[in-house]
XYZ file of C-alpha atoms in Angstrom:
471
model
C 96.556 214.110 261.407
C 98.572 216.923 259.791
C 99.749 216.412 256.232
C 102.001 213.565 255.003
C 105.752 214.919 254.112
C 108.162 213.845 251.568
C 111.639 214.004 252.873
C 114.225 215.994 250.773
C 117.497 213.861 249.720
C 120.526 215.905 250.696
C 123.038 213.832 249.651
C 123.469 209.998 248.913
C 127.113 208.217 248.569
C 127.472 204.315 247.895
C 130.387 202.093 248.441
C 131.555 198.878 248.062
C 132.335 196.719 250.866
C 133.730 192.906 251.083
C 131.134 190.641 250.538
C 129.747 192.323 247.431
C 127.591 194.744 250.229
C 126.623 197.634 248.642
C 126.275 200.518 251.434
C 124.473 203.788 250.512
C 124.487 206.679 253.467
C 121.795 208.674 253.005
C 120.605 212.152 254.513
C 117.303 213.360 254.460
C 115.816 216.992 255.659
C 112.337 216.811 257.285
C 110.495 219.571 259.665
C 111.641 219.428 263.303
C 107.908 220.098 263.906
C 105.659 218.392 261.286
C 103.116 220.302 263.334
C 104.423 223.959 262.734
C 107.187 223.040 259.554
C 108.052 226.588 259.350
C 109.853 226.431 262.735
C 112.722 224.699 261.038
C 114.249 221.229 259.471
C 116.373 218.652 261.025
C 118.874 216.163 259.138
C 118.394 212.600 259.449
C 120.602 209.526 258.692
C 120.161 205.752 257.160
C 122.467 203.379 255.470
C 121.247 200.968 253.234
C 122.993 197.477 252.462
C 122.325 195.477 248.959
C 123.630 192.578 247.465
C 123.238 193.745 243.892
C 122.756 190.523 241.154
C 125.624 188.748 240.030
C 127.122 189.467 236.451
C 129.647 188.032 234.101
C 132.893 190.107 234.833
C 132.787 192.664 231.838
C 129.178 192.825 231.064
C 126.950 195.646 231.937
C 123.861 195.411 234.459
C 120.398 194.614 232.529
C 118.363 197.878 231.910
C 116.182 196.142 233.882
C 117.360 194.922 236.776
C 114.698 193.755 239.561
C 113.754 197.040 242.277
C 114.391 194.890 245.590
C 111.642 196.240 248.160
C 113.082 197.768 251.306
C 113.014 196.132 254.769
C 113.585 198.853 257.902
C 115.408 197.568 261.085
C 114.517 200.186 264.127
C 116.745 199.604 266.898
C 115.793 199.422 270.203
C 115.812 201.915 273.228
C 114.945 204.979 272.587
C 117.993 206.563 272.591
C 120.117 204.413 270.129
C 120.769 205.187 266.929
C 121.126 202.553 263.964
C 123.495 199.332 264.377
C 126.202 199.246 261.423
C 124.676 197.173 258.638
C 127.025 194.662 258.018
C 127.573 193.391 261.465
C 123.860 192.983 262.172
C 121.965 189.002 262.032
C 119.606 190.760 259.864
C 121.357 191.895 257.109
C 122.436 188.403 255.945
C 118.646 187.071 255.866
C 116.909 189.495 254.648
C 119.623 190.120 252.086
C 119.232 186.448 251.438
C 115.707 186.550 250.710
C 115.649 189.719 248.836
C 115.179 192.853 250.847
C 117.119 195.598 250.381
C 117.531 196.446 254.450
C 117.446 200.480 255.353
C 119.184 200.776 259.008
C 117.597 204.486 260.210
C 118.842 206.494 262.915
C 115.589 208.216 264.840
C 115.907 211.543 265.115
C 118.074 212.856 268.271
C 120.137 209.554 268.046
C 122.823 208.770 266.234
C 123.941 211.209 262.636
C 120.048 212.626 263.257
C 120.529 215.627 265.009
C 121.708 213.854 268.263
C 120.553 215.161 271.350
C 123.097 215.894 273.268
C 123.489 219.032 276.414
C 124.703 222.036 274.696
C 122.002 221.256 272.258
C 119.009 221.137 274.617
C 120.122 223.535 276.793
C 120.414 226.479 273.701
C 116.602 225.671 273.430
C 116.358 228.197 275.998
C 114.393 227.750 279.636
C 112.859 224.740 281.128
C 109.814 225.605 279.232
C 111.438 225.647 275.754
C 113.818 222.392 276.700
C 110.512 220.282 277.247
C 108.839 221.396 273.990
C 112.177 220.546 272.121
C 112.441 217.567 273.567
C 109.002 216.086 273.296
C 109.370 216.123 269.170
C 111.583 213.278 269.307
C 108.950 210.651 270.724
C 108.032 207.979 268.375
C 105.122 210.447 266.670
C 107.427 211.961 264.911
C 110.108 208.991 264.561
C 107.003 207.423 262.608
C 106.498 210.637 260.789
C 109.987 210.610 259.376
C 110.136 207.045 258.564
C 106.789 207.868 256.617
C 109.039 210.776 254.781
C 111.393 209.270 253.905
C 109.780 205.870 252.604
C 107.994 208.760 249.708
C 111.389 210.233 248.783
C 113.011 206.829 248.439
C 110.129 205.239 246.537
C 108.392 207.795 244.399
C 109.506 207.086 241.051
C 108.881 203.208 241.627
C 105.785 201.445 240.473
C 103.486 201.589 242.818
C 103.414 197.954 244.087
C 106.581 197.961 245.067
C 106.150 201.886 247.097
C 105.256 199.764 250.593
C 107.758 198.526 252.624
C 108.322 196.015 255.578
C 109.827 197.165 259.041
C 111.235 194.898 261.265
C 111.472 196.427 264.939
C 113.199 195.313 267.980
C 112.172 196.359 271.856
C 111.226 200.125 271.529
C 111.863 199.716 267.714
C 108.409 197.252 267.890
C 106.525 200.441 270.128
C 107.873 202.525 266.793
C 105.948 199.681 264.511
C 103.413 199.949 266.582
C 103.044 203.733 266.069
C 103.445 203.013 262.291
C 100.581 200.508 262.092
C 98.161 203.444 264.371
C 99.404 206.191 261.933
C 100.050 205.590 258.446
C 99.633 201.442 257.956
C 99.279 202.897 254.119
C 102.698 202.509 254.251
C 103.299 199.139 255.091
C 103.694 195.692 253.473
C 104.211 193.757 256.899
C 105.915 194.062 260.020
C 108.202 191.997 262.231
C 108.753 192.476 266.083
C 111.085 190.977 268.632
C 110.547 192.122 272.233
C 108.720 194.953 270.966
C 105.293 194.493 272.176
C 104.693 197.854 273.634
C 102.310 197.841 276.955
C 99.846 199.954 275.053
C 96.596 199.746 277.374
C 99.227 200.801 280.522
C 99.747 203.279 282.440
C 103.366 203.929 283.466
C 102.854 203.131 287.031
C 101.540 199.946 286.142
C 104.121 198.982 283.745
C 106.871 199.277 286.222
C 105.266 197.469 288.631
C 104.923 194.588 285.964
C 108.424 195.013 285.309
C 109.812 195.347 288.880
C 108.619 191.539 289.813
C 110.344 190.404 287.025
C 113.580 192.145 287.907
C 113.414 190.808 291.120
C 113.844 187.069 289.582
C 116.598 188.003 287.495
C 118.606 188.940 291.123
C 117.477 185.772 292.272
C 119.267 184.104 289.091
C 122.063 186.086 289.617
C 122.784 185.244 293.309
C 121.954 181.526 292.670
C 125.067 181.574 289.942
C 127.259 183.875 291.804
C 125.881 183.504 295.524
C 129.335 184.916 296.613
C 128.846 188.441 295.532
C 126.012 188.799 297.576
C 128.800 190.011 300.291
C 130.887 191.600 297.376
C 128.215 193.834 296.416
C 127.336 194.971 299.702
C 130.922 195.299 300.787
C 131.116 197.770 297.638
C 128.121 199.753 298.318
C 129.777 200.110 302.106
C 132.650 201.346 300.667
C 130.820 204.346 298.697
C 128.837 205.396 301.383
C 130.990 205.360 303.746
C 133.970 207.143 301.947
C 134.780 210.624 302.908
C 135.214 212.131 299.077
C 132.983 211.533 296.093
C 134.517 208.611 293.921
C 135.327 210.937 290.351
C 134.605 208.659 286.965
C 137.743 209.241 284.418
C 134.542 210.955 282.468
C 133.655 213.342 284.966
C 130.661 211.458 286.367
C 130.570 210.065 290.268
C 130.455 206.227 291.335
C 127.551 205.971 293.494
C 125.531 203.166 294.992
C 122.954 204.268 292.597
C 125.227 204.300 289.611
C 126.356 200.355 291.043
C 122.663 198.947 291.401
C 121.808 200.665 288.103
C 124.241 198.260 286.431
C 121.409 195.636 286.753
C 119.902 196.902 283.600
C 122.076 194.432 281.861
C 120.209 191.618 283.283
C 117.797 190.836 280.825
C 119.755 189.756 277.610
C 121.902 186.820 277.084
C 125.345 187.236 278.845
C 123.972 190.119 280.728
C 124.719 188.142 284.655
C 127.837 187.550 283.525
C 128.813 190.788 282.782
C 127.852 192.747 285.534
C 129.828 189.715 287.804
C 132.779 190.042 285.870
C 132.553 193.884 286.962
C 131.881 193.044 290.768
C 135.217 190.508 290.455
C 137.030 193.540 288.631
C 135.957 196.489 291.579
C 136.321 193.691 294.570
C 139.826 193.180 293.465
C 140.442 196.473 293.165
C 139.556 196.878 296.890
C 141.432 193.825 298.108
C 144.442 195.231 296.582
C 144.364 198.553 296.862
C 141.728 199.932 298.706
C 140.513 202.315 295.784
C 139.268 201.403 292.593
C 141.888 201.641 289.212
C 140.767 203.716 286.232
C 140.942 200.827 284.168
C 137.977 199.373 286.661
C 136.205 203.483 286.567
C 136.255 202.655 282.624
C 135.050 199.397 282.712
C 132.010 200.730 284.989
C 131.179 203.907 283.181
C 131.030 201.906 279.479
C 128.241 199.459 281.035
C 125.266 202.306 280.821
C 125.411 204.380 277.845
C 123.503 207.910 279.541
C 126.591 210.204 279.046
C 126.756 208.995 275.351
C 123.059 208.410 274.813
C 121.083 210.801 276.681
C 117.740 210.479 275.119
C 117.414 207.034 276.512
C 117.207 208.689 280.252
C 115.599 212.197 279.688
C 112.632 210.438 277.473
C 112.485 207.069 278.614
C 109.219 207.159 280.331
C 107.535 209.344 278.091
C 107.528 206.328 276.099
C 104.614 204.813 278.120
C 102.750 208.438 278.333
C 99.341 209.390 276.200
C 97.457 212.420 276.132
C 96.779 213.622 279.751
C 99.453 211.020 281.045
C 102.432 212.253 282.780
C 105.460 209.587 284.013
C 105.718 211.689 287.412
C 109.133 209.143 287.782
C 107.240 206.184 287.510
C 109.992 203.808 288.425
C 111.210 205.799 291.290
C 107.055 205.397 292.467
C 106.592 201.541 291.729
C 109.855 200.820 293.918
C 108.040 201.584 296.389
C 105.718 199.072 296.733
C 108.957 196.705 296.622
C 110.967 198.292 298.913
C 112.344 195.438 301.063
C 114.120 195.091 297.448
C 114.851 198.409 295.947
C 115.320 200.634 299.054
C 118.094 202.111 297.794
C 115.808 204.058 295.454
C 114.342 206.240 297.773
C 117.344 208.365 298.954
C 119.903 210.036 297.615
C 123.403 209.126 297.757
C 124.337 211.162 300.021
C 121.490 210.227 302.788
C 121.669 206.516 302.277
C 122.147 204.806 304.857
C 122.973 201.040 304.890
C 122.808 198.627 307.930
C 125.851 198.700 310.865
C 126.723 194.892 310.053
C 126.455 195.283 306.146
C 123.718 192.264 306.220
C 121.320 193.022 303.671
C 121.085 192.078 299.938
C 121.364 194.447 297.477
C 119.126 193.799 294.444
C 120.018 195.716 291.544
C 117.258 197.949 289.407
C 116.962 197.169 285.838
C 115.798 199.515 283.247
C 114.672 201.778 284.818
C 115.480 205.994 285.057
C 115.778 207.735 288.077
C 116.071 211.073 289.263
C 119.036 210.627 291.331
C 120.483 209.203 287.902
C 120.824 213.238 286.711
C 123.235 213.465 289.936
C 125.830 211.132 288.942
C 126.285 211.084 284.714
C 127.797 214.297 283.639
C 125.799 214.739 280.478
C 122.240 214.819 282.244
C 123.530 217.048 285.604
C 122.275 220.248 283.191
C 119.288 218.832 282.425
C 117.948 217.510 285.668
C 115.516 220.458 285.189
C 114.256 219.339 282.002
C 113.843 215.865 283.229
C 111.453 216.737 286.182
C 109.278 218.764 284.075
C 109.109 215.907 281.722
C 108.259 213.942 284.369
C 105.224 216.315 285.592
C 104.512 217.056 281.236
C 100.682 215.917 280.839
C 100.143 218.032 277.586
C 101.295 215.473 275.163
C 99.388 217.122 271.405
C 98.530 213.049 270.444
C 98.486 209.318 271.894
C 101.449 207.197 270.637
C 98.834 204.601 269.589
C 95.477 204.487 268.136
C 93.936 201.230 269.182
C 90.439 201.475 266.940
C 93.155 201.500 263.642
C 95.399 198.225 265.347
C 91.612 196.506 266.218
C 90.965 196.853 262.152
C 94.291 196.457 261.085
C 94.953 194.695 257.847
C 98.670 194.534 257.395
C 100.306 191.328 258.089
C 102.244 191.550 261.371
C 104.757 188.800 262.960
C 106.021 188.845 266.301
C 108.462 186.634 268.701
C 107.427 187.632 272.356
C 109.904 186.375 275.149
C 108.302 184.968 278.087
C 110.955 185.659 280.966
C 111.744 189.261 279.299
C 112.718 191.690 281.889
C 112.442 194.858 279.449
C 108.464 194.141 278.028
C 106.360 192.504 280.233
C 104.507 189.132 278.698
C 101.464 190.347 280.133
C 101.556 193.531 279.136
C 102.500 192.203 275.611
C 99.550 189.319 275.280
C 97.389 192.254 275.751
C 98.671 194.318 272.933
C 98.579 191.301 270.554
C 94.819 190.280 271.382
C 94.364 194.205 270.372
C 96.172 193.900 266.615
C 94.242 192.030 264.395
C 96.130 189.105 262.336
C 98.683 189.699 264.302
C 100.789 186.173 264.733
C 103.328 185.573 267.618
C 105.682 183.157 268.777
C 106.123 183.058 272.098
C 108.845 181.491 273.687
C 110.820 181.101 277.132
C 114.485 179.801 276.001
C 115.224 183.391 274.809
C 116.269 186.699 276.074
C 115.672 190.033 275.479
C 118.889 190.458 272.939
C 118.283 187.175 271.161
C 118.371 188.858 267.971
C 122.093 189.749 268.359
C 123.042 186.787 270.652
C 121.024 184.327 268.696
C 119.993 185.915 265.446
C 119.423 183.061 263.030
C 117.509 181.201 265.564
C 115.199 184.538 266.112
C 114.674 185.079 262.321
C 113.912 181.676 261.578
C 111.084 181.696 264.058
C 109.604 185.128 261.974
C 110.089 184.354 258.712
C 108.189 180.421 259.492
C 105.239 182.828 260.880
C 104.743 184.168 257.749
C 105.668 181.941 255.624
C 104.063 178.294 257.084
C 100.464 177.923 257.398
C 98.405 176.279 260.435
C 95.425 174.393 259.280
């Protein structure tokens, strides 16, 4: 383990928002490579929200005022930076019971140095590109959360210097990375979603992942068993048409790019949405035979690659240890479903769909594909840099260390959603019989998202995990 770094405060500005929220944005410089930190420092961002204690209008704060003990949301993804503070379910409660919460952007998302083209692609060759890009896995996300919890805390007493994260989907693989690293650092931990398949390989988590998919097509043809012909008469339509279909961004509208919508599937509201899409591009057809840019809009805001480009280019390096490469997992596992995903093995140009249009078309869900770096602008330059992540074995250190979570002593709570389509339950029993004390709530009335679509209901199930006892 190379040496524990204190992040250096570059600047810190507070305001005061309605509600009495006090919001602080904060940047922090830490190494780019907390390997080699002589090769250079990166800037990172986080807003903090308090609710400082009430006073009599004209009166001063007391000298000594209570230090309210951080609580970190890390957002899921990877790709995404920080949600705003105010608008998130977690705010209010921990607020409420007397966290101040720190909402961090990882590094390459968000304010922190976000990865975008231009940026990767000044790295240099192929080479360079992959040895950039492999510094913003959650190693070093955990690295600079560890940074920055020193600089915020140092001159407090020392009981109070821990602090509690609270991670949801890839921000619970992140926790999980904290608790193998530098559990030092923690008071206790909260997951949603984010029980990371940590005994899997990436072939075998997509195949986990793929079955589950499947069901959620099956739930959306039972609810909307007439767009079984509207999808297929769309996916006609762009193979069959002479010209590429041009995105008002610059991207193409593919069958790939269509299925790929599917990702949605998994939260609360997510059927809906991609339906409402179908209705929106079927009308556009029945009407005028092309599809409107207000529909091209519609489509291209649905799956965030162009604007969040980490979440394709590193996505399966999430599942990679030492001597582990992804080799496009996804792409791989299809095929052992390919009466369902068949689609997946050609590119756009080459597919070709049955004369009489009879076949259903199941959509993927999230899941990264090569042909993905055809179709979104932002990743066409770094197709390149994607295949050799996907052949990259040389990863310098496993995401996990699973002797430290066997032994682990800080108090960890977790909700765990039965019919999740993102983490598989399997997958995520096995990681919590492997964390000791860990305590999870399990549950099949929620999706993936229930922590925006259903927040209070989501925190109340954490918080009676560690606070109710079971005799």
């Amino acid at each position: 383990m190379d040496p524990v770094w204190t992040a250096r405060l570059v600047s810190s500005r507070s305001h005061i928002h309605p509600g009495g929220f006090h919001v602080t944005e904060l940047f922090f410089e830490v190494p780019l490579n907390y390997a080699r930190p002589g090769d250079g420092t990166i800037r990172l961002f986080a807003r903090s929200i308090s609710r400082p204690e009430k006073t009599i209008p004209g009166l001063s704060k007391p000298a000594d005022e209570p230090i309210k003990p951080y609580l970190v949301y890390l957002e899921g993804g990877p790709g995404f930076g920080g949600p705003e503070p105010r608008s998130h379910p977690v705010s209010n409660r921990a607020l409420d019971a007397g966290y101040t919460v720190l909402y961090v952007d990882y590094r390459g998302t968000g304010m922190s140095n976000p990865i975008h083209t231009d940026l990767v692609l000044k790295q240099g060759d192929v080479n360079q590109q992959v040895e950039y890009l492999k510094l913003f896995r959650a190693n070093s996300i955990v690295r600079d959360l560890e940074a920055i919890r020193l600089c915020l805390t140092e001159s407090w007493k020392p009981e109070y210097q821990t602090w509690s994260i609270f991670g949801q989907s890839f921000g619970g693989f992140v926790c999980l990375s904290y608790l193998s690293k530098y559990p030092q650092g923690l008071r206790e931990v909260f997951m949603t979603g984010g029980l990371a398949p940590v005994e899997r390989q990436p072939l075998e988590v997509y195949s986990a992942l793929y079955r589950k998919v499947i069901q959620r097509n099956e739930a959306y043809y039972s609810k909307y068993p007439e767009d079984e012909a509207n999808v297929a008469r769309i996916a006609s339509y762009l193979t069959t048409n002479e010209a590429d279909i041009l995105l008002p961004g610059g991207g193409t509208f593919t069958v790939h790019r269509l299925l790929g919508l599917g990702m949605a599937f998994g939260g609360h509201g997510g059927l809906d949405t991609v339906h409402n899409l179908v209705v929106k591009l079927i009308s556009d057809l029945d009407q005028f035979n092309y599809f409107t840019t207000p529909t091209l809009m519609a489509l291209e805001r649905e799956v965030p690659f162009d604007s969040n480009p980490v979440y394709a280019i590193l996505h399966e390096s999430i599942y990679c240890s030492r001597g582990v490469a992804s080799n496009w997992a996804a792409l791989n596992a299809a095929r052992k479903f390919e009466n369902f995903f068949f689609w997946t093995q050609s590119d756009h140009s080459q597919l070709s769909l049955p004369v009489d249009g009879m076949v259903r078309f199941y959509f993927s869900g999230e899941m990264v594909f090569p042909q993905f770096f055809d179709t979104y602008p932002t990743l066409r330059p770094l197709k390149p840099a994607a295949e050799a992540l996907a052949r990259y074995s040389q990863w310098e250190e496993d995401l996990y260390d699973e002797e430290q979570l066997r032994r682990n002593e800080v108090p960890v709570y977790a909700v765990s959603y039965i019919d999740d389509m993102y983490v598989d339950i399997g997958a995520a029993r096995e990681t919590a019989a492997l964390v000791k004390g860990i305590k999870v709530h399990e549950t099949n009335q929620l999706h993936h998202n229930a922590i925006r679509a259903k927040g209070d209901e989501v925190l109340g199930m954490l918080f009676k995990l560690r606070d109710d006892t079971l005799d």
